[in-house]
Coordinates of C-alpha atoms in Angstrom, one line a residue:
Chain I
M22 CA -25.3 89.3 43.9
E23 CA -27.4 88.3 41.0
K24 CA -30.8 89.8 40.9
R25 CA -32.8 87.6 38.7
K26 CA -34.8 89.7 36.3
H27 CA -38.0 88.3 35.1
I28 CA -37.9 89.0 31.5
D29 CA -41.2 90.0 30.1
S30 CA -42.0 87.7 27.3
D31 CA -45.0 89.4 25.9
D32 CA -43.1 90.9 23.0
E33 CA -40.6 89.2 20.8
D34 CA -38.5 87.3 23.3
D35 CA -35.2 87.9 21.6
K36 CA -35.5 91.6 21.4
Y37 CA -36.4 91.9 25.1
K38 CA -33.8 89.4 26.1
S39 CA -31.0 91.1 24.4
K40 CA -32.1 94.6 25.5
N41 CA -32.4 93.3 29.0
L42 CA -29.2 91.4 28.8
E43 CA -27.4 94.5 27.7
A44 CA -29.1 96.5 30.4
E45 CA -28.2 94.0 33.0
R46 CA -24.6 93.9 31.9
R47 CA -24.3 97.6 32.0
R48 CA -25.9 97.7 35.4
R49 CA -23.5 95.1 36.7
K50 CA -20.6 96.8 35.1
K51 CA -21.6 100.1 36.7
L52 CA -21.8 98.5 40.1
N53 CA -18.4 96.7 39.7
D54 CA -16.7 99.9 38.5
R55 CA -18.0 101.7 41.5
L56 CA -16.9 99.0 43.8
L57 CA -13.5 99.1 42.3
E58 CA -13.4 102.8 42.9
L59 CA -14.4 102.4 46.4
R60 CA -11.8 99.8 47.0
S61 CA -9.2 102.1 45.6
L62 CA -10.1 104.8 48.1
V63 CA -9.9 102.6 51.2
P64 CA -6.4 102.1 52.4
I65 CA -6.8 99.0 54.4
I66 CA -8.2 96.2 52.5
T67 CA -8.3 92.6 53.7
N68 CA -9.8 90.4 51.1
M69 CA -10.5 91.4 47.6
N70 CA -14.1 90.3 47.4
K71 CA -17.3 92.2 47.2
A72 CA -18.3 91.7 50.8
T73 CA -15.1 92.8 52.3
I74 CA -14.9 95.9 50.1
I75 CA -18.1 97.0 51.7
T76 CA -17.2 96.1 55.2
D77 CA -13.8 97.7 54.8
A78 CA -15.4 100.9 53.5
V79 CA -17.7 101.0 56.5
T80 CA -14.7 100.7 58.9
Y81 CA -12.8 103.3 57.0
I82 CA -15.7 105.8 57.0
E83 CA -16.2 105.3 60.7
E84 CA -12.5 105.9 61.3
L85 CA -12.5 109.0 59.2
Q86 CA -15.5 110.3 61.1
R87 CA -13.8 109.7 64.4
H88 CA -10.8 111.5 63.1
V89 CA -12.9 114.5 62.1
K90 CA -14.5 114.5 65.5
D91 CA -11.1 114.4 67.3
L92 CA -9.7 117.2 65.2
S93 CA -12.7 119.4 65.7
D94 CA -12.7 118.8 69.5
Q95 CA -9.1 119.6 69.6
L96 CA -9.8 122.8 67.7
L97 CA -12.6 123.8 70.0
E98 CA -10.3 123.3 72.9
M99 CA -7.6 125.4 71.4
D100 CA -10.1 128.0 70.6
A101 CA -11.5 128.2 74.1
N102 CA -8.1 129.3 75.4
C103 CA -7.8 132.0 72.9
V104 CA -9.6 135.3 73.0
N105 CA -8.8 137.9 70.5
E106 CA -11.9 138.6 68.6
K107 CA -13.4 141.5 70.3
E108 CA -10.6 143.8 69.2
T109 CA -11.0 142.9 65.6
T110 CA -14.7 143.6 65.5
K111 CA -14.3 147.0 67.0
I112 CA -11.7 147.8 64.5
E113 CA -13.9 146.8 61.7
E114 CA -16.7 148.9 62.8
I115 CA -14.6 151.9 63.2
D116 CA -13.3 151.3 59.7
S117 CA -16.6 151.1 58.0
A118 CA -18.0 154.2 59.7
K119 CA -14.9 156.0 58.5
E120 CA -15.2 154.8 55.0
M121 CA -18.8 155.7 54.7
K122 CA -18.0 159.2 55.7
T123 CA -15.1 159.4 53.3
W124 CA -17.3 158.5 50.4
G125 CA -20.2 160.6 51.6
I126 CA -22.6 157.7 51.8
E127 CA -25.6 158.3 53.9
P128 CA -27.8 155.7 55.3
E129 CA -31.1 155.7 53.5
V130 CA -34.3 153.9 53.1
Q131 CA -36.5 153.9 50.0
V132 CA -39.8 152.1 49.7
T133 CA -41.9 152.0 46.6
S134 CA -45.1 150.3 45.8
I135 CA -45.3 148.2 42.7
D136 CA -48.4 146.7 41.4
G137 CA -50.7 146.1 44.3
T138 CA -49.2 144.1 47.1
R139 CA -45.6 144.3 45.8
L140 CA -43.0 146.6 47.3
W141 CA -39.6 147.6 46.2
I142 CA -37.2 148.4 49.0
K143 CA -33.8 149.9 49.1
I144 CA -31.7 150.3 52.2
V145 CA -28.3 151.6 52.7
Y146 CA -26.7 151.3 56.1
Q147 CA -23.4 151.0 57.7
K148 CA -21.7 147.7 57.7
V149 CA -22.0 146.2 61.1
K150 CA -22.0 142.8 62.4
G151 CA -25.5 141.5 62.7
G152 CA -26.9 144.4 60.8
F153 CA -28.4 142.2 58.1
T154 CA -30.0 140.0 60.6
K155 CA -31.8 143.0 62.1
I156 CA -33.1 144.0 58.8
M157 CA -34.3 140.5 58.0
E158 CA -36.1 140.4 61.3
A159 CA -37.9 143.6 60.5
M160 CA -38.9 142.2 57.2
S161 CA -40.4 139.1 58.7
V162 CA -42.2 141.1 61.3
L163 CA -43.7 143.2 58.6
G164 CA -44.9 140.0 57.1
F165 CA -43.0 140.3 53.9
E166 CA -42.4 137.4 51.6
L167 CA -39.2 137.8 49.6
T168 CA -39.5 137.6 45.9
D169 CA -35.9 138.4 45.5
I170 CA -33.1 140.2 47.2
S171 CA -29.7 141.4 46.5
V172 CA -27.1 142.6 49.0
T173 CA -23.8 144.1 48.3
T174 CA -21.0 145.6 50.4
S175 CA -18.9 148.4 49.2
K176 CA -17.1 151.3 50.8
G177 CA -18.1 150.4 54.3
A178 CA -21.8 150.4 53.5
I179 CA -24.2 147.7 52.8
L180 CA -26.8 148.1 50.1
V181 CA -29.9 146.0 50.3
T182 CA -32.2 145.9 47.3
S183 CA -35.3 143.7 47.5
C184 CA -38.6 143.1 46.1
V185 CA -41.1 141.8 48.5
E186 CA -44.6 140.8 48.6
G187 CA -46.8 141.7 51.5
T188 CA -48.8 138.9 52.9
R189 CA -50.8 140.8 55.5
G190 CA -53.7 141.6 53.2
G191 CA -54.5 145.1 52.2
L192 CA -52.3 147.7 50.8
P193 CA -49.3 148.3 53.0
D194 CA -48.7 151.8 53.9
V195 CA -45.5 152.8 52.2
D196 CA -44.7 155.7 54.5
Q197 CA -45.1 153.6 57.6
I198 CA -42.8 151.0 56.4
K199 CA -40.3 153.6 55.5
E200 CA -40.5 155.0 59.0
L201 CA -40.0 151.6 60.5
L202 CA -37.1 150.7 58.5
S203 CA -35.4 154.0 59.1
E204 CA -35.7 153.4 62.7
I205 CA -34.2 150.1 62.4
I206 CA -31.1 151.1 60.6
K207 CA -30.6 153.9 63.0
S208 CA -30.4 151.3 65.7
I209 CA -27.9 149.2 64.0
Chain J
M8 CA -37.9 52.2 57.9
Y9 CA -40.4 54.8 58.7
E10 CA -39.1 55.4 62.1
E11 CA -35.9 56.5 60.7
S12 CA -37.5 59.1 58.6
G13 CA -38.6 60.9 61.6
C14 CA -39.4 64.1 59.9
F15 CA -41.8 62.4 57.5
D16 CA -45.2 63.8 58.1
P17 CA -47.7 61.2 57.3
S18 CA -50.3 63.9 56.7
N19 CA -48.3 65.1 53.9
L20 CA -48.7 61.9 52.1
Q21 CA -52.3 62.7 51.6
Q22 CA -51.7 66.1 50.4
Q23 CA -48.8 65.5 48.1
E24 CA -49.3 64.8 44.5
G25 CA -48.2 61.5 43.3
L26 CA -47.9 59.6 40.1
I27 CA -50.3 59.7 37.3
Q28 CA -52.6 56.9 36.9
A29 CA -50.7 56.0 33.8
E30 CA -47.6 55.8 35.9
D31 CA -49.1 53.4 38.2
G32 CA -48.5 50.6 35.8
F33 CA -45.0 51.7 35.6
S34 CA -44.6 51.9 39.3
Q35 CA -46.3 48.7 39.8
S36 CA -44.1 47.0 37.4
H37 CA -41.2 48.2 39.3
I38 CA -42.3 47.7 42.7
P39 CA -42.6 44.1 42.5
N40 CA -38.9 44.1 41.7
C41 CA -38.2 45.3 45.0
N42 CA -36.9 42.7 47.3
N43 CA -37.7 44.6 50.3
P44 CA -40.5 42.9 52.1
S45 CA -41.2 45.9 54.3
F46 CA -42.4 48.0 51.5
S47 CA -45.9 48.8 52.7
M48 CA -49.1 48.9 50.8
E49 CA -50.0 52.1 52.4
E50 CA -47.4 53.9 50.5
H51 CA -48.3 52.0 47.4
S52 CA -51.8 53.2 47.6
N53 CA -50.6 56.8 47.6
Y54 CA -49.4 56.4 44.2
H55 CA -52.9 56.0 43.0
Q56 CA -54.6 58.6 44.9
N57 CA -53.1 61.9 44.2
H58 CA -53.1 64.2 41.3
P59 CA -50.0 64.2 39.3
T60 CA -47.8 67.1 38.2
Q61 CA -45.4 67.0 35.4
Q62 CA -42.6 67.5 37.8
D63 CA -43.8 64.7 39.9
V64 CA -44.0 62.5 36.9
A65 CA -40.5 63.2 35.9
A66 CA -39.4 62.8 39.4
A67 CA -41.2 59.6 39.8
V68 CA -39.8 58.3 36.6
L69 CA -36.3 59.1 37.6
E70 CA -36.9 57.8 41.0
M71 CA -37.8 54.6 39.4
E72 CA -34.6 54.6 37.5
L73 CA -32.7 55.4 40.5
Q74 CA -34.5 52.6 42.3
Q75 CA -33.4 50.2 39.7
Q76 CA -29.8 51.3 39.9
I77 CA -29.7 51.1 43.5
M78 CA -31.3 47.8 43.6
Q79 CA -28.7 46.7 41.3
Q80 CA -26.3 47.8 43.9
G81 CA -28.1 45.7 46.2
E82 CA -29.3 48.4 48.5
T83 CA -32.8 47.8 48.9
H84 CA -32.9 49.8 52.0
W85 CA -32.1 52.9 50.1
M86 CA -34.5 52.1 47.5
Q87 CA -37.3 52.2 49.8
E88 CA -36.2 55.5 51.1
I89 CA -36.2 56.8 47.6
V90 CA -39.6 55.4 47.0
N91 CA -40.7 57.1 50.1
G92 CA -39.1 60.2 48.9
S93 CA -40.6 60.4 45.6
N94 CA -44.0 61.2 47.0
W95 CA -43.0 64.2 48.9
Q96 CA -42.3 67.6 47.9
E97 CA -41.2 68.5 51.4
L98 CA -37.6 68.9 50.9
S99 CA -36.8 68.5 54.5
N100 CA -38.4 65.1 54.5
F101 CA -36.1 64.2 51.6
N102 CA -33.2 65.4 53.3
R103 CA -33.2 63.2 56.3
N104 CA -33.8 60.2 54.2
M105 CA -31.4 61.0 51.6
N106 CA -28.8 61.7 54.1
Q107 CA -28.6 58.1 54.7
Y108 CA -29.0 57.3 51.2
S109 CA -26.1 59.4 50.1
L110 CA -23.9 57.9 52.7
T111 CA -23.5 54.8 50.7
P112 CA -21.3 56.0 47.9
Y113 CA -19.0 57.4 50.5
P114 CA -18.3 54.9 53.1
T115 CA -16.0 57.4 54.8
T116 CA -18.5 60.1 55.4
P117 CA -20.4 58.9 58.4
D118 CA -17.9 60.8 60.5
L119 CA -18.7 64.0 58.8
L120 CA -22.4 63.5 59.1
N121 CA -22.0 63.3 62.7
M122 CA -20.3 66.6 62.7
F123 CA -22.9 68.3 60.6
T124 CA -26.5 67.7 61.0
S125 CA -27.7 69.3 57.9
P126 CA -31.4 68.9 57.4
R127 CA -31.3 70.0 53.9
C128 CA -29.3 67.7 52.0
S129 CA -31.1 65.7 49.4
P130 CA -30.2 63.9 46.3
S131 CA -33.9 63.4 45.7
T132 CA -34.5 67.1 45.6
A133 CA -32.0 67.1 42.8
T134 CA -34.3 64.6 41.1
L135 CA -36.9 67.2 40.9
L136 CA -34.8 68.8 38.3
P137 CA -34.4 66.5 35.5
N138 CA -30.9 67.6 34.7
S139 CA -29.4 66.9 38.0
S140 CA -31.3 63.7 38.6
I141 CA -29.8 62.3 35.5
S142 CA -26.4 63.1 36.7
L143 CA -27.3 61.7 40.0
S144 CA -27.3 58.3 38.4
N145 CA -23.6 58.9 37.6
S146 CA -23.0 59.8 41.1
A147 CA -21.6 56.6 42.0
Q148 CA -18.3 57.8 40.8
K149 CA -16.2 60.6 41.9
S150 CA -17.9 63.7 42.9
P151 CA -15.8 66.0 40.7
N152 CA -17.4 64.4 37.7
F153 CA -20.7 64.7 39.3
L154 CA -20.3 68.4 39.9
A155 CA -19.1 68.9 36.4
S156 CA -22.1 67.1 35.1
L157 CA -24.4 69.2 37.1
G158 CA -26.4 71.4 34.8
L159 CA -26.9 73.8 37.5
L160 CA -23.4 75.1 38.0
G161 CA -21.8 74.8 34.7
D162 CA -19.0 77.2 35.1
L163 CA -17.6 75.8 38.1
N164 CA -14.4 73.8 38.1
P165 CA -14.4 70.8 40.2
V166 CA -11.9 71.0 42.8
D167 CA -10.6 68.4 45.0
G168 CA -9.9 68.7 48.7
A169 CA -6.3 69.7 48.2
S170 CA -6.9 72.7 46.1
A171 CA -10.0 73.6 47.8
S172 CA -8.4 76.0 50.2
A173 CA -6.9 77.8 47.3
S174 CA -10.1 78.1 45.6
V175 CA -12.0 81.2 44.9
V176 CA -13.6 82.5 48.0
Y177 CA -16.9 83.1 46.3
D178 CA -17.3 79.7 45.0
P179 CA -21.1 79.1 45.1
L180 CA -20.5 75.4 44.9
L181 CA -18.7 75.4 48.1
P182 CA -21.6 74.1 50.1
L183 CA -21.7 71.2 47.8
N184 CA -18.8 69.6 49.2
L185 CA -16.7 67.1 47.7
P186 CA -15.8 63.9 49.2
P187 CA -14.0 64.4 52.3
Q188 CA -11.4 63.0 54.2
P189 CA -12.9 63.1 57.6
P190 CA -9.7 63.5 59.5
L191 CA -8.9 66.3 57.2
L192 CA -12.2 67.8 58.0
R193 CA -11.7 67.7 61.7
E194 CA -8.3 69.1 61.3
L195 CA -9.6 71.9 59.2
F196 CA -12.3 72.7 61.6
H197 CA -10.1 72.9 64.5
S198 CA -7.6 74.7 62.6
L199 CA -9.9 77.6 61.9
P200 CA -8.0 80.2 63.8
H201 CA -9.9 82.1 66.3
G202 CA -8.6 85.0 64.6
G203 CA -10.0 83.6 61.5
Y204 CA -13.3 85.1 62.2
A205 CA -14.3 88.4 63.6
L206 CA -17.5 88.8 65.5
G207 CA -19.6 91.8 64.9
G208 CA -17.2 94.5 66.1
S209 CA -14.4 94.4 63.6
R210 CA -15.6 93.8 60.2
T211 CA -12.3 93.3 58.6
S212 CA -12.7 89.8 57.5
G213 CA -15.1 88.8 54.9
S214 CA -18.0 86.6 55.6
L215 CA -18.1 83.5 53.6
F216 CA -21.1 81.4 53.5
P217 CA -22.5 82.5 56.7
G218 CA -25.4 80.6 55.5
M219 CA -23.5 77.5 56.0
V220 CA -23.1 78.5 59.5
D221 CA -26.7 78.7 60.0
E222 CA -27.3 75.4 58.3
R223 CA -24.9 73.4 60.3
D224 CA -24.7 72.8 63.9
V225 CA -21.1 72.7 64.3
N226 CA -20.4 69.9 66.6
G227 CA -16.8 70.1 65.8
G228 CA -16.2 70.6 69.5
D229 CA -15.9 74.3 69.3
G230 CA -19.4 75.3 70.0
R231 CA -18.7 78.7 68.6
H232 CA -21.6 81.0 68.0
F233 CA -21.8 82.2 64.5
E234 CA -24.7 84.4 64.7
N235 CA -23.0 87.4 63.4
G236 CA -21.3 85.1 61.1
V237 CA -18.6 87.4 59.9
F238 CA -15.8 85.1 59.5
D239 CA -13.9 83.6 56.7
F240 CA -13.8 80.0 55.8
S241 CA -11.6 80.7 52.8
G242 CA -12.4 77.7 50.9
D243 CA -11.8 75.4 53.8
M244 CA -15.3 74.2 53.5
N245 CA -14.4 72.7 50.3
C246 CA -12.5 70.1 52.0
I247 CA -15.2 69.2 54.3
G248 CA -17.0 66.3 53.1
K249 CA -20.6 67.4 52.6
N250 CA -22.9 65.2 50.8
R251 CA -22.9 66.5 47.3
A252 CA -26.5 65.5 47.2
E253 CA -27.5 68.4 49.5
K254 CA -26.2 70.9 47.1
D255 CA -29.4 72.1 45.7
T256 CA -31.5 73.3 48.5
K257 CA -28.4 74.1 50.5
H258 CA -27.2 76.1 47.6
F259 CA -30.4 78.1 47.4
A260 CA -30.6 78.6 51.1
T261 CA -27.0 79.7 51.5
E262 CA -27.2 81.8 48.4
R263 CA -30.2 83.5 49.8
H264 CA -28.6 84.0 53.1
R265 CA -25.6 85.3 51.5
R266 CA -27.6 87.8 49.6
V267 CA -29.4 88.9 52.8
L268 CA -26.1 89.5 54.4
F269 CA -25.0 91.5 51.5
S270 CA -28.0 93.7 51.6
D271 CA -27.4 94.2 55.3
K272 CA -23.9 95.4 54.6
Y273 CA -25.2 97.8 52.0
K274 CA -27.7 99.1 54.4
D275 CA -25.0 99.7 56.9
L276 CA -23.0 101.6 54.4
R277 CA -26.0 103.6 53.4
S278 CA -26.8 104.5 57.0
L279 CA -23.4 106.1 57.4
V280 CA -23.6 108.4 54.5
P281 CA -25.2 111.7 55.2
N282 CA -26.9 112.1 51.9
P283 CA -28.4 108.9 50.9
T284 CA -30.0 109.2 47.5
K285 CA -31.4 106.2 45.6
N286 CA -31.6 103.0 47.4
D287 CA -29.9 100.8 44.8
R288 CA -26.5 99.3 45.3
A289 CA -24.7 101.3 42.6
S290 CA -25.8 104.6 44.0
I291 CA -25.1 103.5 47.6
V292 CA -21.5 102.8 46.6
G293 CA -21.4 106.1 44.7
D294 CA -22.6 108.0 47.7
A295 CA -20.0 106.3 49.8
I296 CA -17.3 107.3 47.5
D297 CA -18.4 110.9 47.6
Y298 CA -18.6 110.8 51.3
I299 CA -15.2 109.3 51.8
N300 CA -13.8 112.0 49.6
E301 CA -15.6 114.7 51.6
L302 CA -14.4 113.3 54.9
K303 CA -10.9 113.3 53.6
R304 CA -11.2 116.9 52.6
T305 CA -12.7 117.8 56.0
V306 CA -9.8 116.0 57.7
N307 CA -7.3 118.0 55.7
E308 CA -9.1 121.2 56.4
L309 CA -9.2 120.6 60.1
K310 CA -5.5 119.7 60.1
V311 CA -4.7 123.0 58.4
L312 CA -6.9 124.8 60.9
V313 CA -5.2 123.1 63.9
E314 CA -1.9 124.0 62.5
K315 CA -2.8 127.6 62.0
K316 CA -4.4 127.9 65.4
R317 CA -1.3 126.4 67.0
S318 CA 1.1 128.7 65.3
S319 CA -1.1 131.8 65.8
K320 CA -1.2 130.9 69.5
E321 CA 2.5 130.7 69.5
R322 CA 2.7 134.1 67.9
L323 CA 0.3 135.6 70.4
K324 CA 2.2 134.1 73.3
R325 CA 5.4 135.6 72.1
A326 CA 3.7 138.9 71.6
K327 CA 2.2 138.9 75.0
R328 CA 5.4 137.9 76.6
E329 CA 7.3 140.6 74.9
D330 CA 4.9 143.5 75.4
D331 CA 2.2 143.1 77.8
S332 CA 2.0 146.4 79.5
I333 CA 0.6 148.8 76.9
E334 CA -2.7 147.9 75.3
G335 CA -1.9 149.8 72.2
N336 CA 1.1 147.6 71.6
I337 CA -1.0 144.5 71.8
D338 CA -3.4 146.0 69.4
T339 CA -0.7 146.6 66.9
K340 CA 0.6 143.2 67.4
S341 CA -2.7 141.6 66.7
L342 CA -3.1 143.9 63.8
D343 CA 0.2 142.5 62.6
D344 CA -1.2 139.0 63.0
M345 CA -4.1 139.9 60.8
G346 CA -1.9 141.5 58.3
Q347 CA 0.2 138.4 57.9
P348 CA -0.7 136.1 55.1
Y349 CA -1.7 132.7 56.2
N350 CA 1.2 130.8 57.5
G351 CA 2.8 130.1 54.2
S352 CA 0.9 126.9 54.2
S353 CA -1.2 126.0 51.2
L354 CA -4.5 127.8 50.5
R355 CA -7.2 126.3 52.5
S356 CA -9.9 125.0 50.3
S357 CA -12.7 122.7 51.0
W358 CA -16.2 122.1 49.8
L359 CA -19.1 119.9 50.4
H360 CA -22.6 119.4 49.5
R361 CA -25.4 118.3 51.8
K362 CA -28.9 117.5 51.0
S363 CA -31.8 116.9 53.2
K364 CA -35.4 116.4 52.4
N365 CA -36.3 120.1 51.8
T366 CA -33.0 121.7 51.7
E367 CA -29.8 121.6 49.7
V368 CA -26.7 123.2 51.0
D369 CA -23.4 123.7 49.2
V370 CA -20.5 125.2 51.1
R371 CA -17.3 126.2 49.5
I372 CA -14.3 127.6 51.4
V373 CA -11.4 129.1 49.7
D374 CA -8.9 130.7 52.0
D375 CA -11.1 132.9 54.0
E376 CA -14.0 133.3 51.7
V377 CA -17.0 131.2 52.4
T378 CA -19.6 130.7 49.7
V379 CA -22.8 129.1 50.7
K380 CA -25.5 128.2 48.3
L381 CA -28.9 127.3 49.7
V382 CA -31.8 125.9 47.9
Q383 CA -35.0 125.4 49.9
Q384 CA -38.5 124.6 49.3
K385 CA -40.6 127.6 49.7
K386 CA -42.3 127.5 52.9
I387 CA -40.5 129.6 55.4
N388 CA -38.6 132.8 55.3
C389 CA -35.3 131.1 55.8
L390 CA -33.2 134.1 55.1
L391 CA -33.6 135.3 58.6
F392 CA -32.5 132.1 60.2
V393 CA -29.6 131.6 57.9
S394 CA -28.4 135.0 58.6
K395 CA -28.6 134.3 62.3
V396 CA -26.6 131.2 61.9
L397 CA -24.0 132.9 59.9
D398 CA -23.7 135.5 62.6
E399 CA -23.3 132.8 65.2
L400 CA -20.5 131.3 63.2
Q401 CA -18.8 134.6 63.0
L402 CA -19.1 134.8 59.3
D403 CA -19.1 138.3 57.9
L404 CA -21.8 138.5 55.2
H405 CA -20.8 140.8 52.5
H406 CA -22.9 139.6 49.6
V407 CA -26.2 137.9 49.2
A408 CA -28.2 137.3 46.1
G409 CA -31.3 135.2 45.5
G410 CA -34.9 134.9 45.7
L411 CA -37.9 132.9 44.8
I412 CA -37.6 130.7 41.8
G413 CA -40.7 128.7 41.1
D414 CA -41.3 126.6 44.1
Y415 CA -37.9 127.1 45.7
Y416 CA -36.0 129.7 47.4
S417 CA -32.5 129.8 46.2
F418 CA -29.8 132.0 47.8
L419 CA -26.1 132.6 47.5
F420 CA -24.2 133.9 50.4
N421 CA -20.7 135.2 50.3
S422 CA -19.0 135.8 53.6
K423 CA -15.7 136.2 55.1
I424 CA -14.3 134.2 57.9
C425 CA -13.2 136.2 60.8
E426 CA -9.6 135.9 61.7
G427 CA -8.9 133.2 64.1
S428 CA -12.3 131.6 63.7
I429 CA -12.3 127.9 63.6
V430 CA -15.3 127.1 61.5
Y431 CA -14.9 124.5 58.9
A432 CA -17.0 123.5 56.0
S433 CA -18.9 120.6 57.3
A434 CA -19.7 122.4 60.5
I435 CA -21.3 125.2 58.5
A436 CA -23.2 122.9 56.3
N437 CA -24.5 120.8 59.2
K438 CA -25.5 123.8 61.2
L439 CA -27.3 125.3 58.3
I440 CA -29.2 122.2 57.5
E441 CA -30.1 121.7 61.1
V442 CA -31.5 125.1 61.6
V443 CA -33.4 125.2 58.4
D444 CA -34.9 121.8 58.9
K445 CA -35.9 122.7 62.4
Q446 CA -37.7 125.8 61.3
Y447 CA -39.3 123.9 58.5
A448 CA -40.6 121.3 60.9
A449 CA -41.8 124.0 63.3
I450 CA -44.0 125.6 60.8
P451 CA -47.5 124.1 60.9
P452 CA -48.4 122.7 57.5
T453 CA -51.3 125.1 56.9
S454 CA -49.2 128.2 57.2
S455 CA -47.8 129.4 54.0
Y456 CA -45.8 132.1 55.5

């Protein structure tokens, strides 16, 4: 395992040698420490030499991977036999609509132009599965490049605040965008 | 004599560098001492022709010394071989010759040599290095001394055959084997258990000096194929009488081979790890450590999930059996299920970190909260795809934050796992990376969308 370093002897040999020697020692120490750590993790070890550590680690990793695969297959199988999700989604939706009403939150869209091609967008809509995706789709259709975005959920509603940059050249029409977005959240 | 040195390439004689002119006198003065009548003038002339190197001079000088010694031992035959050898820098040429030469101190070795045809043994190669050649002259005695006197491997303890099997597995001097007892050798060879080596498939036993396997044609009657030489000699080789003379080239060759095998193993390890970083050994091992830990966490997580799934199934079955007529009841039952805290088992927690060329994904799961951090080189509007994936995985997004930072997009997603869902950390991470990379690749390089 020795990698023979060619010591540059342009400078004072001694200085380089000792620096290099130290560096090499540290490097070897680092490698050995890590190998030790690796060995400590692997439960089945045959011989205690460097080569076998590596090969044992390889076998162990493969075994773990197989184990993971088995478990996940098992899980999938179990899941296939179980269907109880639909009910929960419906319940959630009902809940969020109720909540919004309780707090008097109305869905809304606000679009403001900042500084040329930049827009600031604020959207409030009811929390629904896949709602966010729809909004993101709309954004990409409109050719917006996100500068930043913040989404929070509270009281059954989702608030999306975002600063975007239009890439479709020319000043985007604020009103049009507002229209479009309002349509979209209505369809959610 | 020349017929025996079959590998000797006459054309080499012309190319090789010989003794200095100054040396000629020296050689000439010695040569006449040779009793061997078959010493040819052709060879003699070579001494004059070629250009010298310092090494060769030293070699030649020492060769001469050797010659003398050997002649004193009355082995003119060998002397000639040596004289032949001194001209050549072709190690393989030496080897064949020196094979026979080295036989003489060990009258018992001919057996062994039949078993191993090793083309690379050579005492004369040792002579190229002044140190060893000097010790070569002592070689008439026991080999342990010889080994000890070798400048090359100073820290090695000479071992004899008996203790050889107990010796350190990584003994680099192993190829330089000590005087044998040929019957012992045969015995050892045959005694190598078939279980003593593992071919390719199971890599549980270490490989020791696979180089030696390559070097030697094992005629020991087994005819085993050692190509994937993953087997363990465990110091047995020590007992096998190899010419100590072949140690040098053999040593370099086996050492080199051993190193190659090592680097292959490291490559294997690296190929298993999902996030290989730097390509040096320490970081390969470091990555492997991290990956093993991650796999262990994943296994635990999956076990918990399976447990939960099983027990929730049980509960559902019971519920259905008790009350399957009215839908409302079932609703409330499942509501109850949702309301119950997780099984009393420990909090499910797992995390992992995946990196690909353009993307970095960090997934943390605590109980039913999934936090995903995504860093991605700005090229595509990944938010859309990520959100799609999260929907697919039935993760309820309830918080997102992030944006463009310099060259990168960085996002943080907080989501809740739906009840009864079976996603686990690495599945999420893998899926995300896969999708993002796919999109990345699909974007033509010119588009900056």
